[in-house]
Amino acid sequence: MMQTKRFWLGAACGVGSALIWGAFPVMTRLSVAYAPLDVLDIVFIRYFFSGLLLAPFLLRKGLGGIPWWGLALMVLGIGAPYMLVVAQGLRQAPVEQFAAIVPASMIVFSLTISMLLLRTRLRRNEWLGIALIVLGMSAVALHSMGAAGLGAARAYGLFLLGGLLWAVYTVTAKALCRSALHATAIVSVLSMLLFAPLYFYCKGLALLAQPLPVLLPHIVYQGFFVSILALYLYSQAVLLLGPAVGSLFAALVPGLATVIAALFLREQPALATIAGLLLVMLGMGVALFRAQPARG
């Protein structure tokens, strides 16, 4: 009975984190392509408010002895520079492209960096996962570029760059950080301190002219849901179900993002894109899977 309850609670946490992360590109595209907000606005909203929320935690924990270059790579990888890149891509391309490229290319780049720089030996399932991911991303790219031309190629390049930046963060944080929340606090607070002055210099207080009903959903979602709540739920899923099963919820993100975009943005994916997404999700699941050790 206890094991069943533990399983369903872990599954609920995993699905919850996947839903929040799946809605991230939809909310970001809604902000920069359809709402009266631009890329700078949405980057500021995300890191200013998450930075404020996590500043007390970081003040208590400190920087954990992480060298300056590690801090720089982490902020570059998933902080304001990353958001500037992917938000610009989402201004130009539908969510399905982000969903197929960014999370999957992050896994490919992370495994490649680990293999080349850290001398990590890849397992057979990781090689197979990489092959499936590359095949799926290629299918999405060929269809998108054939349909939309240069604009799609530019967005595809931005999404690949986003995946590379995210991979740099992933490898750095895994090597240097104590916990996922500590890494998130470092990135959020340092991004706030670095980006807020630049934002105020470029745009002043123009954001305050926007009505609260326009700003509030993005403040809550970008500043709390994506930055803090999704991370907590994912960590709980891994704790309750183990890393092998818990990590597989990340493979749901591309499909969920595409479904949410179809429902709320009316962005209907083509059959070639759906096929590519299925290959990407399968490849992510294969690459992320960790066999659980037998219990005596």
PDB file of C-alpha atoms in Angstrom:
ATOM      1  CA  MET A   1       0.000   0.000   0.000  1.00  0.00           C
ATOM      2  CA  MET A   2       2.816   2.378   0.979  1.00  0.00           C
ATOM      3  CA  GLN A   3       4.769   1.514  -2.181  1.00  0.00           C
ATOM      4  CA  THR A   4       1.686   2.170  -4.343  1.00  0.00           C
ATOM      5  CA  LYS A   5       1.127   5.552  -2.687  1.00  0.00           C
ATOM      6  CA  ARG A   6       4.812   6.383  -3.147  1.00  0.00           C
ATOM      7  CA  PHE A   7       4.628   5.462  -6.836  1.00  0.00           C
ATOM      8  CA  TRP A   8       1.548   7.569  -7.586  1.00  0.00           C
ATOM      9  CA  LEU A   9       2.878  10.547  -5.637  1.00  0.00           C
ATOM     10  CA  GLY A  10       6.164  10.316  -7.529  1.00  0.00           C
ATOM     11  CA  ALA A  11       4.333   9.976 -10.847  1.00  0.00           C
ATOM     12  CA  ALA A  12       2.174  13.022 -10.042  1.00  0.00           C
ATOM     13  CA  CYS A  13       5.274  15.071  -9.220  1.00  0.00           C
ATOM     14  CA  GLY A  14       7.006  13.925 -12.417  1.00  0.00           C
ATOM     15  CA  VAL A  15       4.023  14.714 -14.634  1.00  0.00           C
ATOM     16  CA  GLY A  16       3.588  18.072 -12.877  1.00  0.00           C
ATOM     17  CA  SER A  17       7.183  19.071 -13.587  1.00  0.00           C
ATOM     18  CA  ALA A  18       6.888  17.904 -17.214  1.00  0.00           C
ATOM     19  CA  LEU A  19       3.686  19.936 -17.678  1.00  0.00           C
ATOM     20  CA  ILE A  20       5.294  23.106 -16.318  1.00  0.00           C
ATOM     21  CA  TRP A  21       8.400  22.678 -18.467  1.00  0.00           C
ATOM     22  CA  GLY A  22       6.247  21.726 -21.456  1.00  0.00           C
ATOM     23  CA  ALA A  23       4.272  24.953 -21.094  1.00  0.00           C
ATOM     24  CA  PHE A  24       7.459  27.053 -20.862  1.00  0.00           C
ATOM     25  CA  PRO A  25       7.953  27.578 -24.633  1.00  0.00           C
ATOM     26  CA  VAL A  26       4.208  28.222 -25.039  1.00  0.00           C
ATOM     27  CA  MET A  27       4.168  30.937 -22.367  1.00  0.00           C
ATOM     28  CA  THR A  28       7.391  32.438 -23.711  1.00  0.00           C
ATOM     29  CA  ARG A  29       6.115  32.496 -27.307  1.00  0.00           C
ATOM     30  CA  LEU A  30       2.808  33.932 -26.090  1.00  0.00           C
ATOM     31  CA  SER A  31       4.799  36.717 -24.408  1.00  0.00           C
ATOM     32  CA  VAL A  32       7.163  37.645 -27.234  1.00  0.00           C
ATOM     33  CA  ALA A  33       4.998  36.906 -30.288  1.00  0.00           C
ATOM     34  CA  TYR A  34       1.433  37.685 -29.207  1.00  0.00           C
ATOM     35  CA  ALA A  35       1.501  39.801 -26.017  1.00  0.00           C
ATOM     36  CA  PRO A  36       2.722  43.433 -25.736  1.00  0.00           C
ATOM     37  CA  LEU A  37       6.026  42.218 -24.239  1.00  0.00           C
ATOM     38  CA  ASP A  38       9.395  41.774 -25.917  1.00  0.00           C
ATOM     39  CA  VAL A  39      12.350  39.467 -25.362  1.00  0.00           C
ATOM     40  CA  LEU A  40      14.033  41.815 -22.869  1.00  0.00           C
ATOM     41  CA  ASP A  41      10.810  42.070 -20.843  1.00  0.00           C
ATOM     42  CA  ILE A  42      10.359  38.328 -20.476  1.00  0.00           C
ATOM     43  CA  VAL A  43      14.024  37.728 -19.555  1.00  0.00           C
ATOM     44  CA  PHE A  44      13.798  40.465 -16.914  1.00  0.00           C
ATOM     45  CA  ILE A  45      10.544  39.078 -15.490  1.00  0.00           C
ATOM     46  CA  ARG A  46      11.951  35.565 -15.193  1.00  0.00           C
ATOM     47  CA  TYR A  47      15.199  36.366 -13.428  1.00  0.00           C
ATOM     48  CA  PHE A  48      14.224  39.449 -11.445  1.00  0.00           C
ATOM     49  CA  PHE A  49      11.400  37.711  -9.624  1.00  0.00           C
ATOM     50  CA  SER A  50      13.023  34.281  -9.271  1.00  0.00           C
ATOM     51  CA  GLY A  51      16.188  36.062  -8.113  1.00  0.00           C
ATOM     52  CA  LEU A  52      14.263  37.948  -5.430  1.00  0.00           C
ATOM     53  CA  LEU A  53      12.588  34.733  -4.238  1.00  0.00           C
ATOM     54  CA  LEU A  54      15.828  32.742  -4.094  1.00  0.00           C
ATOM     55  CA  ALA A  55      18.145  35.481  -2.765  1.00  0.00           C
ATOM     56  CA  PRO A  56      17.521  34.587   0.936  1.00  0.00           C
ATOM     57  CA  PHE A  57      18.347  30.926   0.209  1.00  0.00           C
ATOM     58  CA  LEU A  58      21.577  31.884  -1.592  1.00  0.00           C
ATOM     59  CA  LEU A  59      22.582  34.276   1.196  1.00  0.00           C
ATOM     60  CA  ARG A  60      22.313  31.381   3.667  1.00  0.00           C
ATOM     61  CA  LYS A  61      24.070  28.808   1.481  1.00  0.00           C
ATOM     62  CA  GLY A  62      26.648  31.042  -0.200  1.00  0.00           C
ATOM     63  CA  LEU A  63      28.332  30.229  -3.498  1.00  0.00           C
ATOM     64  CA  GLY A  64      29.670  26.912  -2.225  1.00  0.00           C
ATOM     65  CA  GLY A  65      33.270  27.602  -3.212  1.00  0.00           C
ATOM     66  CA  ILE A  66      32.439  27.430  -6.938  1.00  0.00           C
ATOM     67  CA  PRO A  67      35.202  29.169  -8.961  1.00  0.00           C
ATOM     68  CA  TRP A  68      34.391  32.291 -10.967  1.00  0.00           C
ATOM     69  CA  TRP A  69      34.600  30.437 -14.275  1.00  0.00           C
ATOM     70  CA  GLY A  70      32.079  27.863 -13.025  1.00  0.00           C
ATOM     71  CA  LEU A  71      29.668  30.623 -12.010  1.00  0.00           C
ATOM     72  CA  ALA A  72      30.138  32.277 -15.408  1.00  0.00           C
ATOM     73  CA  LEU A  73      29.441  29.041 -17.305  1.00  0.00           C
ATOM     74  CA  MET A  74      26.325  28.333 -15.231  1.00  0.00           C
ATOM     75  CA  VAL A  75      24.870  31.821 -15.775  1.00  0.00           C
ATOM     76  CA  LEU A  76      25.756  31.676 -19.477  1.00  0.00           C
ATOM     77  CA  GLY A  77      24.239  28.212 -19.795  1.00  0.00           C
ATOM     78  CA  ILE A  78      20.781  28.604 -18.254  1.00  0.00           C
ATOM     79  CA  GLY A  79      20.650  32.248 -17.140  1.00  0.00           C
ATOM     80  CA  ALA A  80      19.801  35.441 -18.993  1.00  0.00           C
ATOM     81  CA  PRO A  81      21.950  34.663 -22.103  1.00  0.00           C
ATOM     82  CA  TYR A  82      20.122  31.346 -22.589  1.00  0.00           C
ATOM     83  CA  MET A  83      16.717  33.004 -22.241  1.00  0.00           C
ATOM     84  CA  LEU A  84      17.666  35.753 -24.703  1.00  0.00           C
ATOM     85  CA  VAL A  85      18.612  33.109 -27.285  1.00  0.00           C
ATOM     86  CA  VAL A  86      15.575  30.816 -26.965  1.00  0.00           C
ATOM     87  CA  ALA A  87      13.070  33.674 -26.568  1.00  0.00           C
ATOM     88  CA  GLN A  88      14.400  35.215 -29.783  1.00  0.00           C
ATOM     89  CA  GLY A  89      13.968  31.829 -31.477  1.00  0.00           C
ATOM     90  CA  LEU A  90      10.391  31.577 -30.198  1.00  0.00           C
ATOM     91  CA  ARG A  91       9.619  34.975 -31.727  1.00  0.00           C
ATOM     92  CA  GLN A  92      10.433  33.507 -35.139  1.00  0.00           C
ATOM     93  CA  ALA A  93       9.326  29.871 -35.005  1.00  0.00           C
ATOM     94  CA  PRO A  94       6.491  27.750 -33.602  1.00  0.00           C
ATOM     95  CA  VAL A  95       6.772  25.859 -30.332  1.00  0.00           C
ATOM     96  CA  GLU A  96       7.085  22.474 -32.072  1.00  0.00           C
ATOM     97  CA  GLN A  97      10.580  23.428 -33.287  1.00  0.00           C
ATOM     98  CA  PHE A  98      11.711  24.406 -29.793  1.00  0.00           C
ATOM     99  CA  ALA A  99      10.184  21.206 -28.417  1.00  0.00           C
ATOM    100  CA  ALA A 100      11.981  18.999 -30.915  1.00  0.00           C
ATOM    101  CA  ILE A 101      15.368  20.719 -30.776  1.00  0.00           C
ATOM    102  CA  VAL A 102      16.259  22.366 -27.454  1.00  0.00           C
ATOM    103  CA  PRO A 103      15.705  19.592 -24.837  1.00  0.00           C
ATOM    104  CA  ALA A 104      16.967  16.874 -27.161  1.00  0.00           C
ATOM    105  CA  SER A 105      20.058  18.730 -28.390  1.00  0.00           C
ATOM    106  CA  MET A 106      20.879  19.522 -24.748  1.00  0.00           C
ATOM    107  CA  ILE A 107      21.115  15.777 -24.063  1.00  0.00           C
ATOM    108  CA  VAL A 108      23.260  15.172 -27.166  1.00  0.00           C
ATOM    109  CA  PHE A 109      25.592  18.083 -26.358  1.00  0.00           C
ATOM    110  CA  SER A 110      25.798  17.096 -22.660  1.00  0.00           C
ATOM    111  CA  LEU A 111      26.802  13.531 -23.498  1.00  0.00           C
ATOM    112  CA  THR A 112      29.284  14.764 -26.123  1.00  0.00           C
ATOM    113  CA  ILE A 113      30.900  17.285 -23.748  1.00  0.00           C
ATOM    114  CA  SER A 114      31.115  14.641 -21.015  1.00  0.00           C
ATOM    115  CA  MET A 115      32.744  12.208 -23.433  1.00  0.00           C
ATOM    116  CA  LEU A 116      35.260  14.679 -24.923  1.00  0.00           C
ATOM    117  CA  LEU A 117      36.202  16.772 -21.882  1.00  0.00           C
ATOM    118  CA  LEU A 118      35.467  14.550 -18.892  1.00  0.00           C
ATOM    119  CA  ARG A 119      36.457  11.264 -20.589  1.00  0.00           C
ATOM    120  CA  THR A 120      33.099   9.730 -19.709  1.00  0.00           C
ATOM    121  CA  ARG A 121      32.386   6.447 -21.488  1.00  0.00           C
ATOM    122  CA  LEU A 122      28.947   6.433 -23.091  1.00  0.00           C
ATOM    123  CA  ARG A 123      26.760   3.355 -22.678  1.00  0.00           C
ATOM    124  CA  ARG A 124      25.082   1.636 -25.602  1.00  0.00           C
ATOM    125  CA  ASN A 125      21.675   3.091 -24.741  1.00  0.00           C
ATOM    126  CA  GLU A 126      23.172   6.609 -24.818  1.00  0.00           C
ATOM    127  CA  TRP A 127      24.656   6.055 -28.285  1.00  0.00           C
ATOM    128  CA  LEU A 128      21.310   4.691 -29.498  1.00  0.00           C
ATOM    129  CA  GLY A 129      19.477   7.633 -27.906  1.00  0.00           C
ATOM    130  CA  ILE A 130      21.781  10.128 -29.633  1.00  0.00           C
ATOM    131  CA  ALA A 131      21.172   8.450 -33.010  1.00  0.00           C
ATOM    132  CA  LEU A 132      17.372   8.572 -32.570  1.00  0.00           C
ATOM    133  CA  ILE A 133      17.475  12.204 -31.402  1.00  0.00           C
ATOM    134  CA  VAL A 134      19.618  13.331 -34.350  1.00  0.00           C
ATOM    135  CA  LEU A 135      17.325  11.476 -36.756  1.00  0.00           C
ATOM    136  CA  GLY A 136      14.238  13.106 -35.229  1.00  0.00           C
ATOM    137  CA  MET A 137      15.749  16.608 -35.198  1.00  0.00           C
ATOM    138  CA  SER A 138      16.831  16.183 -38.821  1.00  0.00           C
ATOM    139  CA  ALA A 139      13.268  15.286 -39.836  1.00  0.00           C
ATOM    140  CA  VAL A 140      11.910  18.399 -38.097  1.00  0.00           C
ATOM    141  CA  ALA A 141      14.635  20.601 -39.614  1.00  0.00           C
ATOM    142  CA  LEU A 142      14.136  19.369 -43.177  1.00  0.00           C
ATOM    143  CA  HIS A 143      10.380  19.897 -42.991  1.00  0.00           C
ATOM    144  CA  SER A 144      10.610  23.317 -41.309  1.00  0.00           C
ATOM    145  CA  MET A 145      13.236  24.698 -43.671  1.00  0.00           C
ATOM    146  CA  GLY A 146      11.382  23.389 -46.683  1.00  0.00           C
ATOM    147  CA  ALA A 147       8.197  25.087 -45.500  1.00  0.00           C
ATOM    148  CA  ALA A 148       9.551  28.372 -44.110  1.00  0.00           C
ATOM    149  CA  GLY A 149      13.024  28.822 -45.588  1.00  0.00           C
ATOM    150  CA  LEU A 150      15.631  31.160 -44.093  1.00  0.00           C
ATOM    151  CA  GLY A 151      13.536  32.249 -41.098  1.00  0.00           C
ATOM    152  CA  ALA A 152      13.175  28.646 -39.957  1.00  0.00           C
ATOM    153  CA  ALA A 153      16.907  28.044 -40.447  1.00  0.00           C
ATOM    154  CA  ARG A 154      17.720  31.057 -38.255  1.00  0.00           C
ATOM    155  CA  ALA A 155      15.352  29.887 -35.502  1.00  0.00           C
ATOM    156  CA  TYR A 156      16.723  26.336 -35.765  1.00  0.00           C
ATOM    157  CA  GLY A 157      20.226  27.722 -35.240  1.00  0.00           C
ATOM    158  CA  LEU A 158      19.083  29.689 -32.179  1.00  0.00           C
ATOM    159  CA  PHE A 159      17.433  26.593 -30.716  1.00  0.00           C
ATOM    160  CA  LEU A 160      20.586  24.519 -31.288  1.00  0.00           C
ATOM    161  CA  LEU A 161      22.599  27.248 -29.562  1.00  0.00           C
ATOM    162  CA  GLY A 162      20.085  27.152 -26.706  1.00  0.00           C
ATOM    163  CA  GLY A 163      20.582  23.392 -26.403  1.00  0.00           C
ATOM    164  CA  LEU A 164      24.369  23.858 -26.340  1.00  0.00           C
ATOM    165  CA  LEU A 165      24.159  26.546 -23.637  1.00  0.00           C
ATOM    166  CA  TRP A 166      21.851  24.360 -21.532  1.00  0.00           C
ATOM    167  CA  ALA A 167      24.311  21.467 -21.915  1.00  0.00           C
ATOM    168  CA  VAL A 168      27.183  23.672 -20.706  1.00  0.00           C
ATOM    169  CA  TYR A 169      25.127  24.472 -17.602  1.00  0.00           C
ATOM    170  CA  THR A 170      24.174  20.817 -17.079  1.00  0.00           C
ATOM    171  CA  VAL A 171      27.750  19.538 -17.160  1.00  0.00           C
ATOM    172  CA  THR A 172      29.092  22.431 -15.051  1.00  0.00           C
ATOM    173  CA  ALA A 173      26.376  22.242 -12.386  1.00  0.00           C
ATOM    174  CA  LYS A 174      26.711  18.464 -12.102  1.00  0.00           C
ATOM    175  CA  ALA A 175      30.445  18.812 -11.510  1.00  0.00           C
ATOM    176  CA  LEU A 176      30.412  21.784  -9.131  1.00  0.00           C
ATOM    177  CA  CYS A 177      27.020  22.166  -7.381  1.00  0.00           C
ATOM    178  CA  ARG A 178      25.675  20.656  -4.181  1.00  0.00           C
ATOM    179  CA  SER A 179      22.025  20.498  -5.254  1.00  0.00           C
ATOM    180  CA  ALA A 180      19.681  21.480  -8.064  1.00  0.00           C
ATOM    181  CA  LEU A 181      18.073  24.207  -5.932  1.00  0.00           C
ATOM    182  CA  HIS A 182      21.469  25.662  -5.058  1.00  0.00           C
ATOM    183  CA  ALA A 183      22.405  25.776  -8.752  1.00  0.00           C
ATOM    184  CA  THR A 184      19.074  27.418  -9.605  1.00  0.00           C
ATOM    185  CA  ALA A 185      19.530  30.027  -6.869  1.00  0.00           C
ATOM    186  CA  ILE A 186      23.015  30.895  -8.129  1.00  0.00           C
ATOM    187  CA  VAL A 187      21.813  31.318 -11.716  1.00  0.00           C
ATOM    188  CA  SER A 188      18.671  33.286 -10.804  1.00  0.00           C
ATOM    189  CA  VAL A 189      20.317  35.709  -8.379  1.00  0.00           C
ATOM    190  CA  LEU A 190      23.425  36.361 -10.501  1.00  0.00           C
ATOM    191  CA  SER A 191      21.286  36.794 -13.636  1.00  0.00           C
ATOM    192  CA  MET A 192      19.120  39.283 -11.745  1.00  0.00           C
ATOM    193  CA  LEU A 193      22.158  41.263 -10.584  1.00  0.00           C
ATOM    194  CA  LEU A 194      23.772  41.278 -14.032  1.00  0.00           C
ATOM    195  CA  PHE A 195      20.717  41.723 -16.270  1.00  0.00           C
ATOM    196  CA  ALA A 196      18.515  44.125 -14.262  1.00  0.00           C
ATOM    197  CA  PRO A 197      20.868  47.151 -14.642  1.00  0.00           C
ATOM    198  CA  LEU A 198      21.153  46.500 -18.395  1.00  0.00           C
ATOM    199  CA  TYR A 199      17.369  46.191 -18.674  1.00  0.00           C
ATOM    200  CA  PHE A 200      16.708  49.427 -16.783  1.00  0.00           C
ATOM    201  CA  TYR A 201      19.332  51.212 -18.911  1.00  0.00           C
ATOM    202  CA  CYS A 202      17.691  50.027 -22.151  1.00  0.00           C
ATOM    203  CA  LYS A 203      14.016  50.261 -21.193  1.00  0.00           C
ATOM    204  CA  GLY A 204      13.715  52.216 -17.967  1.00  0.00           C
ATOM    205  CA  LEU A 205      10.428  51.638 -16.126  1.00  0.00           C
ATOM    206  CA  ALA A 206       8.331  51.087 -19.271  1.00  0.00           C
ATOM    207  CA  LEU A 207       7.262  47.654 -18.017  1.00  0.00           C
ATOM    208  CA  LEU A 208       5.265  49.314 -15.236  1.00  0.00           C
ATOM    209  CA  ALA A 209       2.991  50.828 -17.884  1.00  0.00           C
ATOM    210  CA  GLN A 210       1.681  47.361 -18.734  1.00  0.00           C
ATOM    211  CA  PRO A 211      -1.575  46.414 -16.968  1.00  0.00           C
ATOM    212  CA  LEU A 212      -1.252  43.942 -14.095  1.00  0.00           C
ATOM    213  CA  PRO A 213      -3.457  41.279 -15.811  1.00  0.00           C
ATOM    214  CA  VAL A 214      -0.876  41.177 -18.628  1.00  0.00           C
ATOM    215  CA  LEU A 215       2.144  40.940 -16.323  1.00  0.00           C
ATOM    216  CA  LEU A 216       0.905  38.737 -13.485  1.00  0.00           C
ATOM    217  CA  PRO A 217       0.638  35.391 -15.370  1.00  0.00           C
ATOM    218  CA  HIS A 218       4.208  35.795 -16.647  1.00  0.00           C
ATOM    219  CA  ILE A 219       5.537  36.860 -13.238  1.00  0.00           C
ATOM    220  CA  VAL A 220       3.976  33.824 -11.541  1.00  0.00           C
ATOM    221  CA  TYR A 221       4.843  31.360 -14.296  1.00  0.00           C
ATOM    222  CA  GLN A 222       8.365  32.488 -15.242  1.00  0.00           C
ATOM    223  CA  GLY A 223       9.425  33.698 -11.805  1.00  0.00           C
ATOM    224  CA  PHE A 224       8.033  30.852  -9.681  1.00  0.00           C
ATOM    225  CA  PHE A 225       6.571  27.911 -11.614  1.00  0.00           C
ATOM    226  CA  VAL A 226       9.444  27.304 -14.067  1.00  0.00           C
ATOM    227  CA  SER A 227      12.320  28.432 -11.878  1.00  0.00           C
ATOM    228  CA  ILE A 228      11.327  26.891  -8.535  1.00  0.00           C
ATOM    229  CA  LEU A 229       8.187  24.717  -8.497  1.00  0.00           C
ATOM    230  CA  ALA A 230       9.065  22.517 -11.505  1.00  0.00           C
ATOM    231  CA  LEU A 231      12.518  21.872 -10.068  1.00  0.00           C
ATOM    232  CA  TYR A 232      11.041  20.880  -6.691  1.00  0.00           C
ATOM    233  CA  LEU A 233       8.489  18.530  -8.288  1.00  0.00           C
ATOM    234  CA  TYR A 234      11.126  16.907 -10.498  1.00  0.00           C
ATOM    235  CA  SER A 235      13.466  16.431  -7.523  1.00  0.00           C
ATOM    236  CA  GLN A 236      10.622  14.798  -5.576  1.00  0.00           C
ATOM    237  CA  ALA A 237       9.881  12.453  -8.492  1.00  0.00           C
ATOM    238  CA  VAL A 238      13.525  11.356  -8.591  1.00  0.00           C
ATOM    239  CA  LEU A 239      13.548  10.917  -4.797  1.00  0.00           C
ATOM    240  CA  LEU A 240      10.346   8.824  -4.747  1.00  0.00           C
ATOM    241  CA  LEU A 241      10.869   6.778  -7.918  1.00  0.00           C
ATOM    242  CA  GLY A 242      14.645   6.715  -8.279  1.00  0.00           C
ATOM    243  CA  PRO A 243      16.764   8.423 -10.952  1.00  0.00           C
ATOM    244  CA  ALA A 244      16.052   5.773 -13.599  1.00  0.00           C
ATOM    245  CA  VAL A 245      12.297   6.360 -13.692  1.00  0.00           C
ATOM    246  CA  GLY A 246      12.310   9.964 -12.486  1.00  0.00           C
ATOM    247  CA  SER A 247      14.564  11.195 -15.284  1.00  0.00           C
ATOM    248  CA  LEU A 248      12.267   9.718 -17.937  1.00  0.00           C
ATOM    249  CA  PHE A 249       9.647  12.404 -17.255  1.00  0.00           C
ATOM    250  CA  ALA A 250      11.962  14.836 -19.076  1.00  0.00           C
ATOM    251  CA  ALA A 251      11.247  12.844 -22.247  1.00  0.00           C
ATOM    252  CA  LEU A 252       7.576  13.885 -22.010  1.00  0.00           C
ATOM    253  CA  VAL A 253       8.409  17.590 -22.368  1.00  0.00           C
ATOM    254  CA  PRO A 254       8.633  17.834 -26.209  1.00  0.00           C
ATOM    255  CA  GLY A 255       5.293  16.083 -26.733  1.00  0.00           C
ATOM    256  CA  LEU A 256       3.544  18.039 -23.979  1.00  0.00           C
ATOM    257  CA  ALA A 257       4.886  21.338 -25.333  1.00  0.00           C
ATOM    258  CA  THR A 258       3.540  20.538 -28.804  1.00  0.00           C
ATOM    259  CA  VAL A 259       0.119  19.507 -27.460  1.00  0.00           C
ATOM    260  CA  ILE A 260      -0.159  22.629 -25.267  1.00  0.00           C
ATOM    261  CA  ALA A 261       0.832  24.838 -28.226  1.00  0.00           C
ATOM    262  CA  ALA A 262      -1.818  23.178 -30.401  1.00  0.00           C
ATOM    263  CA  LEU A 263      -4.481  23.774 -27.736  1.00  0.00           C
ATOM    264  CA  PHE A 264      -3.647  27.345 -26.745  1.00  0.00           C
ATOM    265  CA  LEU A 265      -1.789  28.850 -29.724  1.00  0.00           C
ATOM    266  CA  ARG A 266      -3.545  26.857 -32.475  1.00  0.00           C
ATOM    267  CA  GLU A 267      -0.147  25.760 -33.822  1.00  0.00           C
ATOM    268  CA  GLN A 268      -0.935  22.450 -35.512  1.00  0.00           C
ATOM    269  CA  PRO A 269       2.192  20.364 -36.219  1.00  0.00           C
ATOM    270  CA  ALA A 270       2.654  18.670 -39.583  1.00  0.00           C
ATOM    271  CA  LEU A 271       2.900  14.882 -39.819  1.00  0.00           C
ATOM    272  CA  ALA A 272       6.643  15.088 -40.514  1.00  0.00           C
ATOM    273  CA  THR A 273       7.096  17.141 -37.345  1.00  0.00           C
ATOM    274  CA  ILE A 274       5.035  14.686 -35.288  1.00  0.00           C
ATOM    275  CA  ALA A 275       7.147  11.790 -36.592  1.00  0.00           C
ATOM    276  CA  GLY A 276      10.335  13.701 -35.750  1.00  0.00           C
ATOM    277  CA  LEU A 277       9.026  14.521 -32.271  1.00  0.00           C
ATOM    278  CA  LEU A 278       8.211  10.869 -31.587  1.00  0.00           C
ATOM    279  CA  LEU A 279      11.752   9.886 -32.576  1.00  0.00           C
ATOM    280  CA  VAL A 280      13.166  12.651 -30.374  1.00  0.00           C
ATOM    281  CA  MET A 281      11.063  11.595 -27.364  1.00  0.00           C
ATOM    282  CA  LEU A 282      12.009   7.943 -27.860  1.00  0.00           C
ATOM    283  CA  GLY A 283      15.672   8.913 -28.150  1.00  0.00           C
ATOM    284  CA  MET A 284      15.488  11.045 -24.996  1.00  0.00           C
ATOM    285  CA  GLY A 285      13.891   8.194 -23.075  1.00  0.00           C
ATOM    286  CA  VAL A 286      16.513   5.717 -24.286  1.00  0.00           C
ATOM    287  CA  ALA A 287      19.433   8.071 -23.562  1.00  0.00           C
ATOM    288  CA  LEU A 288      18.167   9.089 -20.107  1.00  0.00           C
ATOM    289  CA  PHE A 289      17.296   5.593 -18.913  1.00  0.00           C
ATOM    290  CA  ARG A 290      19.356   4.244 -16.044  1.00  0.00           C
ATOM    291  CA  ALA A 291      18.875   0.597 -15.127  1.00  0.00           C
ATOM    292  CA  GLN A 292      18.060   0.240 -11.445  1.00  0.00           C
ATOM    293  CA  PRO A 293      20.420  -2.011  -9.481  1.00  0.00           C
ATOM    294  CA  ALA A 294      18.839  -5.222  -8.243  1.00  0.00           C
ATOM    295  CA  ARG A 295      17.773  -5.140  -4.625  1.00  0.00           C
ATOM    296  CA  GLY A 296      18.559  -8.043  -2.383  1.00  0.00           C
TER     297      GLY A 296
END
